[in-house]
Amino acid sequence: MKKLLLALSLAPILIWSCNHETKSTAAADTSSISGTVDTTKTDHNATADPHNAQNSLDWNGTYKGVTPCADCEGIETEVTLNPDLSFLIKTKYKGKSDKVYEEKGKFKWDATGSKVTLETVDHHRLFFVGENTLTQLDMDGNKVTGALADSYVLKK
């Protein structure tokens, strides 16, 4: 008898949840057919923030810093990001030479709008774009950790 009462009390909840899912899916299907976009969220777990570095920060400009170097005093690094998605990197190996190396190319934003990839013929470099900062990332796109982590942050 208890099992029957429990089943009967849960039935309305199950019916509602099945009906609710069907309505959400149907609304999404009709919006694509009519050519309009449904701006209501059907996935209650998704909380995407529309603000990111690409659309919320004044990211274009020149960033400078001295990054670590294995066999010199440090690498004077200057990165300029332009609104047309082009870039210029200037590097100088301190204590080795006065020569300034320049690389130009195009960069692209990642899907989150917080990281950029600077692509040249020989290299691709990853950076996290922050408020007036550009942080050089490792080859996997992660921030460098440890004692030298702050040395990978270029400032505007």
PDB file of C-alpha atoms in Angstrom:
ATOM      1  CA  MET A   1       0.000   0.000   0.000  1.00  0.00           C
ATOM      2  CA  LYS A   2       2.845   2.431   0.879  1.00  0.00           C
ATOM      3  CA  LYS A   3       4.498   1.753  -2.470  1.00  0.00           C
ATOM      4  CA  LEU A   4       1.283   2.534  -4.313  1.00  0.00           C
ATOM      5  CA  LEU A   5       0.866   5.842  -2.453  1.00  0.00           C
ATOM      6  CA  LEU A   6       4.491   6.780  -3.172  1.00  0.00           C
ATOM      7  CA  ALA A   7       4.089   5.994  -6.871  1.00  0.00           C
ATOM      8  CA  LEU A   8       0.882   8.035  -7.081  1.00  0.00           C
ATOM      9  CA  SER A   9       2.487  11.010  -5.329  1.00  0.00           C
ATOM     10  CA  LEU A  10       5.499  11.011  -7.688  1.00  0.00           C
ATOM     11  CA  ALA A  11       3.447  10.648 -10.866  1.00  0.00           C
ATOM     12  CA  PRO A  12       2.572  14.380 -11.235  1.00  0.00           C
ATOM     13  CA  ILE A  13       6.251  15.338 -10.877  1.00  0.00           C
ATOM     14  CA  LEU A  14       7.328  12.861 -13.533  1.00  0.00           C
ATOM     15  CA  ILE A  15       4.564  13.971 -15.906  1.00  0.00           C
ATOM     16  CA  TRP A  16       5.481  17.650 -15.384  1.00  0.00           C
ATOM     17  CA  SER A  17       9.199  17.084 -16.014  1.00  0.00           C
ATOM     18  CA  CYS A  18       8.552  15.127 -19.217  1.00  0.00           C
ATOM     19  CA  ASN A  19       6.096  17.753 -20.434  1.00  0.00           C
ATOM     20  CA  HIS A  20       8.497  20.600 -19.515  1.00  0.00           C
ATOM     21  CA  GLU A  21      11.372  19.051 -21.503  1.00  0.00           C
ATOM     22  CA  THR A  22       9.134  18.550 -24.551  1.00  0.00           C
ATOM     23  CA  LYS A  23       8.066  22.194 -24.502  1.00  0.00           C
ATOM     24  CA  SER A  24      11.671  23.436 -24.296  1.00  0.00           C
ATOM     25  CA  THR A  25      12.732  21.251 -27.209  1.00  0.00           C
ATOM     26  CA  ALA A  26       9.695  22.253 -29.259  1.00  0.00           C
ATOM     27  CA  ALA A  27      10.397  25.952 -28.648  1.00  0.00           C
ATOM     28  CA  ALA A  28      13.984  25.527 -29.793  1.00  0.00           C
ATOM     29  CA  ASP A  29      12.868  23.651 -32.915  1.00  0.00           C
ATOM     30  CA  THR A  30      10.288  26.291 -33.912  1.00  0.00           C
ATOM     31  CA  SER A  31      12.755  29.147 -33.484  1.00  0.00           C
ATOM     32  CA  SER A  32      15.165  27.607 -35.995  1.00  0.00           C
ATOM     33  CA  ILE A  33      12.358  26.962 -38.493  1.00  0.00           C
ATOM     34  CA  SER A  34      10.950  30.488 -38.324  1.00  0.00           C
ATOM     35  CA  GLY A  35      14.384  32.077 -38.718  1.00  0.00           C
ATOM     36  CA  THR A  36      14.219  33.857 -35.361  1.00  0.00           C
ATOM     37  CA  VAL A  37      16.465  33.180 -32.435  1.00  0.00           C
ATOM     38  CA  ASP A  38      15.011  32.159 -29.096  1.00  0.00           C
ATOM     39  CA  THR A  39      16.995  34.052 -26.467  1.00  0.00           C
ATOM     40  CA  THR A  40      15.538  32.181 -23.506  1.00  0.00           C
ATOM     41  CA  LYS A  41      17.764  29.556 -22.009  1.00  0.00           C
ATOM     42  CA  THR A  42      16.432  26.006 -21.959  1.00  0.00           C
ATOM     43  CA  ASP A  43      19.476  24.562 -20.187  1.00  0.00           C
ATOM     44  CA  HIS A  44      19.219  25.787 -16.614  1.00  0.00           C
ATOM     45  CA  ASN A  45      22.771  24.633 -15.811  1.00  0.00           C
ATOM     46  CA  ALA A  46      24.416  26.846 -18.466  1.00  0.00           C
ATOM     47  CA  THR A  47      25.397  30.261 -17.146  1.00  0.00           C
ATOM     48  CA  ALA A  48      27.584  31.704 -19.872  1.00  0.00           C
ATOM     49  CA  ASP A  49      28.896  35.170 -19.116  1.00  0.00           C
ATOM     50  CA  PRO A  50      28.564  37.385 -22.190  1.00  0.00           C
ATOM     51  CA  HIS A  51      31.422  39.595 -20.952  1.00  0.00           C
ATOM     52  CA  ASN A  52      34.945  38.575 -21.877  1.00  0.00           C
ATOM     53  CA  ALA A  53      38.276  40.207 -22.689  1.00  0.00           C
ATOM     54  CA  GLN A  54      37.491  40.412 -26.397  1.00  0.00           C
ATOM     55  CA  ASN A  55      34.281  42.395 -26.025  1.00  0.00           C
ATOM     56  CA  SER A  56      34.703  44.108 -22.643  1.00  0.00           C
ATOM     57  CA  LEU A  57      38.330  45.231 -22.384  1.00  0.00           C
ATOM     58  CA  ASP A  58      40.370  47.845 -24.202  1.00  0.00           C
ATOM     59  CA  TRP A  59      42.770  45.107 -25.327  1.00  0.00           C
ATOM     60  CA  ASN A  60      44.440  46.731 -28.329  1.00  0.00           C
ATOM     61  CA  GLY A  61      47.749  48.443 -27.612  1.00  0.00           C
ATOM     62  CA  THR A  62      51.346  47.695 -26.632  1.00  0.00           C
ATOM     63  CA  TYR A  63      52.341  45.435 -23.739  1.00  0.00           C
ATOM     64  CA  LYS A  64      55.898  45.255 -22.360  1.00  0.00           C
ATOM     65  CA  GLY A  65      57.898  43.166 -19.920  1.00  0.00           C
ATOM     66  CA  VAL A  66      60.986  41.032 -19.401  1.00  0.00           C
ATOM     67  CA  THR A  67      60.320  37.315 -19.713  1.00  0.00           C
ATOM     68  CA  PRO A  68      62.664  34.588 -18.406  1.00  0.00           C
ATOM     69  CA  CYS A  69      65.526  33.333 -20.548  1.00  0.00           C
ATOM     70  CA  ALA A  70      67.492  30.098 -20.080  1.00  0.00           C
ATOM     71  CA  ASP A  71      70.843  31.481 -21.237  1.00  0.00           C
ATOM     72  CA  CYS A  72      70.599  35.270 -20.852  1.00  0.00           C
ATOM     73  CA  GLU A  73      69.535  37.924 -18.340  1.00  0.00           C
ATOM     74  CA  GLY A  74      65.987  38.019 -19.695  1.00  0.00           C
ATOM     75  CA  ILE A  75      64.061  38.695 -22.883  1.00  0.00           C
ATOM     76  CA  GLU A  76      62.771  42.240 -23.293  1.00  0.00           C
ATOM     77  CA  THR A  77      59.409  41.558 -24.892  1.00  0.00           C
ATOM     78  CA  GLU A  78      57.032  44.019 -26.506  1.00  0.00           C
ATOM     79  CA  VAL A  79      53.735  42.852 -28.026  1.00  0.00           C
ATOM     80  CA  THR A  80      51.427  45.181 -29.953  1.00  0.00           C
ATOM     81  CA  LEU A  81      47.862  43.994 -30.655  1.00  0.00           C
ATOM     82  CA  ASN A  82      45.987  45.936 -33.327  1.00  0.00           C
ATOM     83  CA  PRO A  83      42.203  46.219 -33.841  1.00  0.00           C
ATOM     84  CA  ASP A  84      42.532  44.562 -37.276  1.00  0.00           C
ATOM     85  CA  LEU A  85      43.792  41.384 -35.491  1.00  0.00           C
ATOM     86  CA  SER A  86      47.387  41.926 -36.581  1.00  0.00           C
ATOM     87  CA  PHE A  87      50.293  41.982 -34.143  1.00  0.00           C
ATOM     88  CA  LEU A  88      53.958  42.898 -33.832  1.00  0.00           C
ATOM     89  CA  ILE A  89      56.331  41.224 -31.360  1.00  0.00           C
ATOM     90  CA  LYS A  90      59.726  42.741 -30.608  1.00  0.00           C
ATOM     91  CA  THR A  91      62.229  40.765 -28.544  1.00  0.00           C
ATOM     92  CA  LYS A  92      65.737  41.556 -27.345  1.00  0.00           C
ATOM     93  CA  TYR A  93      67.932  39.097 -25.471  1.00  0.00           C
ATOM     94  CA  LYS A  94      69.477  41.077 -22.607  1.00  0.00           C
ATOM     95  CA  GLY A  95      73.180  40.497 -22.031  1.00  0.00           C
ATOM     96  CA  LYS A  96      73.642  38.733 -25.369  1.00  0.00           C
ATOM     97  CA  SER A  97      73.054  41.257 -28.110  1.00  0.00           C
ATOM     98  CA  ASP A  98      71.500  44.624 -28.866  1.00  0.00           C
ATOM     99  CA  LYS A  99      69.678  43.169 -31.862  1.00  0.00           C
ATOM    100  CA  VAL A 100      65.875  43.493 -31.738  1.00  0.00           C
ATOM    101  CA  TYR A 101      63.973  40.652 -33.394  1.00  0.00           C
ATOM    102  CA  GLU A 102      60.581  41.438 -34.919  1.00  0.00           C
ATOM    103  CA  GLU A 103      57.751  39.113 -35.845  1.00  0.00           C
ATOM    104  CA  LYS A 104      54.488  40.149 -37.478  1.00  0.00           C
ATOM    105  CA  GLY A 105      51.338  38.232 -38.164  1.00  0.00           C
ATOM    106  CA  LYS A 106      47.695  37.767 -37.387  1.00  0.00           C
ATOM    107  CA  PHE A 107      46.165  36.634 -34.139  1.00  0.00           C
ATOM    108  CA  LYS A 108      42.903  34.933 -33.325  1.00  0.00           C
ATOM    109  CA  TRP A 109      40.710  34.763 -30.236  1.00  0.00           C
ATOM    110  CA  ASP A 110      39.732  31.484 -28.623  1.00  0.00           C
ATOM    111  CA  ALA A 111      36.083  30.508 -28.145  1.00  0.00           C
ATOM    112  CA  THR A 112      35.959  32.031 -24.649  1.00  0.00           C
ATOM    113  CA  GLY A 113      37.208  35.430 -25.835  1.00  0.00           C
ATOM    114  CA  SER A 114      39.904  35.488 -23.162  1.00  0.00           C
ATOM    115  CA  LYS A 115      42.956  34.060 -24.944  1.00  0.00           C
ATOM    116  CA  VAL A 116      44.714  34.959 -28.181  1.00  0.00           C
ATOM    117  CA  THR A 117      47.005  32.909 -30.392  1.00  0.00           C
ATOM    118  CA  LEU A 118      49.679  34.878 -32.240  1.00  0.00           C
ATOM    119  CA  GLU A 119      50.685  32.989 -35.352  1.00  0.00           C
ATOM    120  CA  THR A 120      53.843  33.441 -37.412  1.00  0.00           C
ATOM    121  CA  VAL A 121      55.541  31.194 -39.912  1.00  0.00           C
ATOM    122  CA  ASP A 122      57.850  29.725 -37.241  1.00  0.00           C
ATOM    123  CA  HIS A 123      55.863  30.020 -34.007  1.00  0.00           C
ATOM    124  CA  HIS A 124      52.517  30.323 -32.370  1.00  0.00           C
ATOM    125  CA  ARG A 125      52.292  31.944 -28.981  1.00  0.00           C
ATOM    126  CA  LEU A 126      49.392  31.898 -26.581  1.00  0.00           C
ATOM    127  CA  PHE A 127      48.432  34.780 -24.287  1.00  0.00           C
ATOM    128  CA  PHE A 128      45.704  35.409 -21.737  1.00  0.00           C
ATOM    129  CA  VAL A 129      44.244  38.905 -22.125  1.00  0.00           C
ATOM    130  CA  GLY A 130      43.540  40.672 -18.829  1.00  0.00           C
ATOM    131  CA  GLU A 131      42.848  44.228 -17.673  1.00  0.00           C
ATOM    132  CA  ASN A 132      45.907  46.097 -19.071  1.00  0.00           C
ATOM    133  CA  THR A 133      47.922  42.856 -19.039  1.00  0.00           C
ATOM    134  CA  LEU A 134      48.922  40.156 -21.474  1.00  0.00           C
ATOM    135  CA  THR A 135      50.075  36.910 -19.824  1.00  0.00           C
ATOM    136  CA  GLN A 136      52.189  34.503 -21.850  1.00  0.00           C
ATOM    137  CA  LEU A 137      50.842  30.952 -21.535  1.00  0.00           C
ATOM    138  CA  ASP A 138      52.564  27.594 -21.875  1.00  0.00           C
ATOM    139  CA  MET A 139      52.161  25.465 -25.003  1.00  0.00           C
ATOM    140  CA  ASP A 140      48.991  23.872 -23.580  1.00  0.00           C
ATOM    141  CA  GLY A 141      47.345  27.260 -23.005  1.00  0.00           C
ATOM    142  CA  ASN A 142      47.813  27.274 -19.234  1.00  0.00           C
ATOM    143  CA  LYS A 143      49.252  30.038 -17.073  1.00  0.00           C
ATOM    144  CA  VAL A 144      52.817  29.424 -15.923  1.00  0.00           C
ATOM    145  CA  THR A 145      53.013  28.744 -12.196  1.00  0.00           C
ATOM    146  CA  GLY A 146      55.865  28.906  -9.733  1.00  0.00           C
ATOM    147  CA  ALA A 147      58.425  31.482  -8.703  1.00  0.00           C
ATOM    148  CA  LEU A 148      58.746  33.010 -12.190  1.00  0.00           C
ATOM    149  CA  ALA A 149      54.999  33.216 -12.948  1.00  0.00           C
ATOM    150  CA  ASP A 150      54.874  37.029 -12.611  1.00  0.00           C
ATOM    151  CA  SER A 151      57.693  37.341 -15.166  1.00  0.00           C
ATOM    152  CA  TYR A 152      55.342  36.136 -17.896  1.00  0.00           C
ATOM    153  CA  VAL A 153      52.929  39.060 -17.411  1.00  0.00           C
ATOM    154  CA  LEU A 154      53.372  41.948 -19.870  1.00  0.00           C
ATOM    155  CA  LYS A 155      51.877  45.307 -18.899  1.00  0.00           C
ATOM    156  CA  LYS A 156      50.239  47.918 -21.081  1.00  0.00           C
TER     157      LYS A 156
END
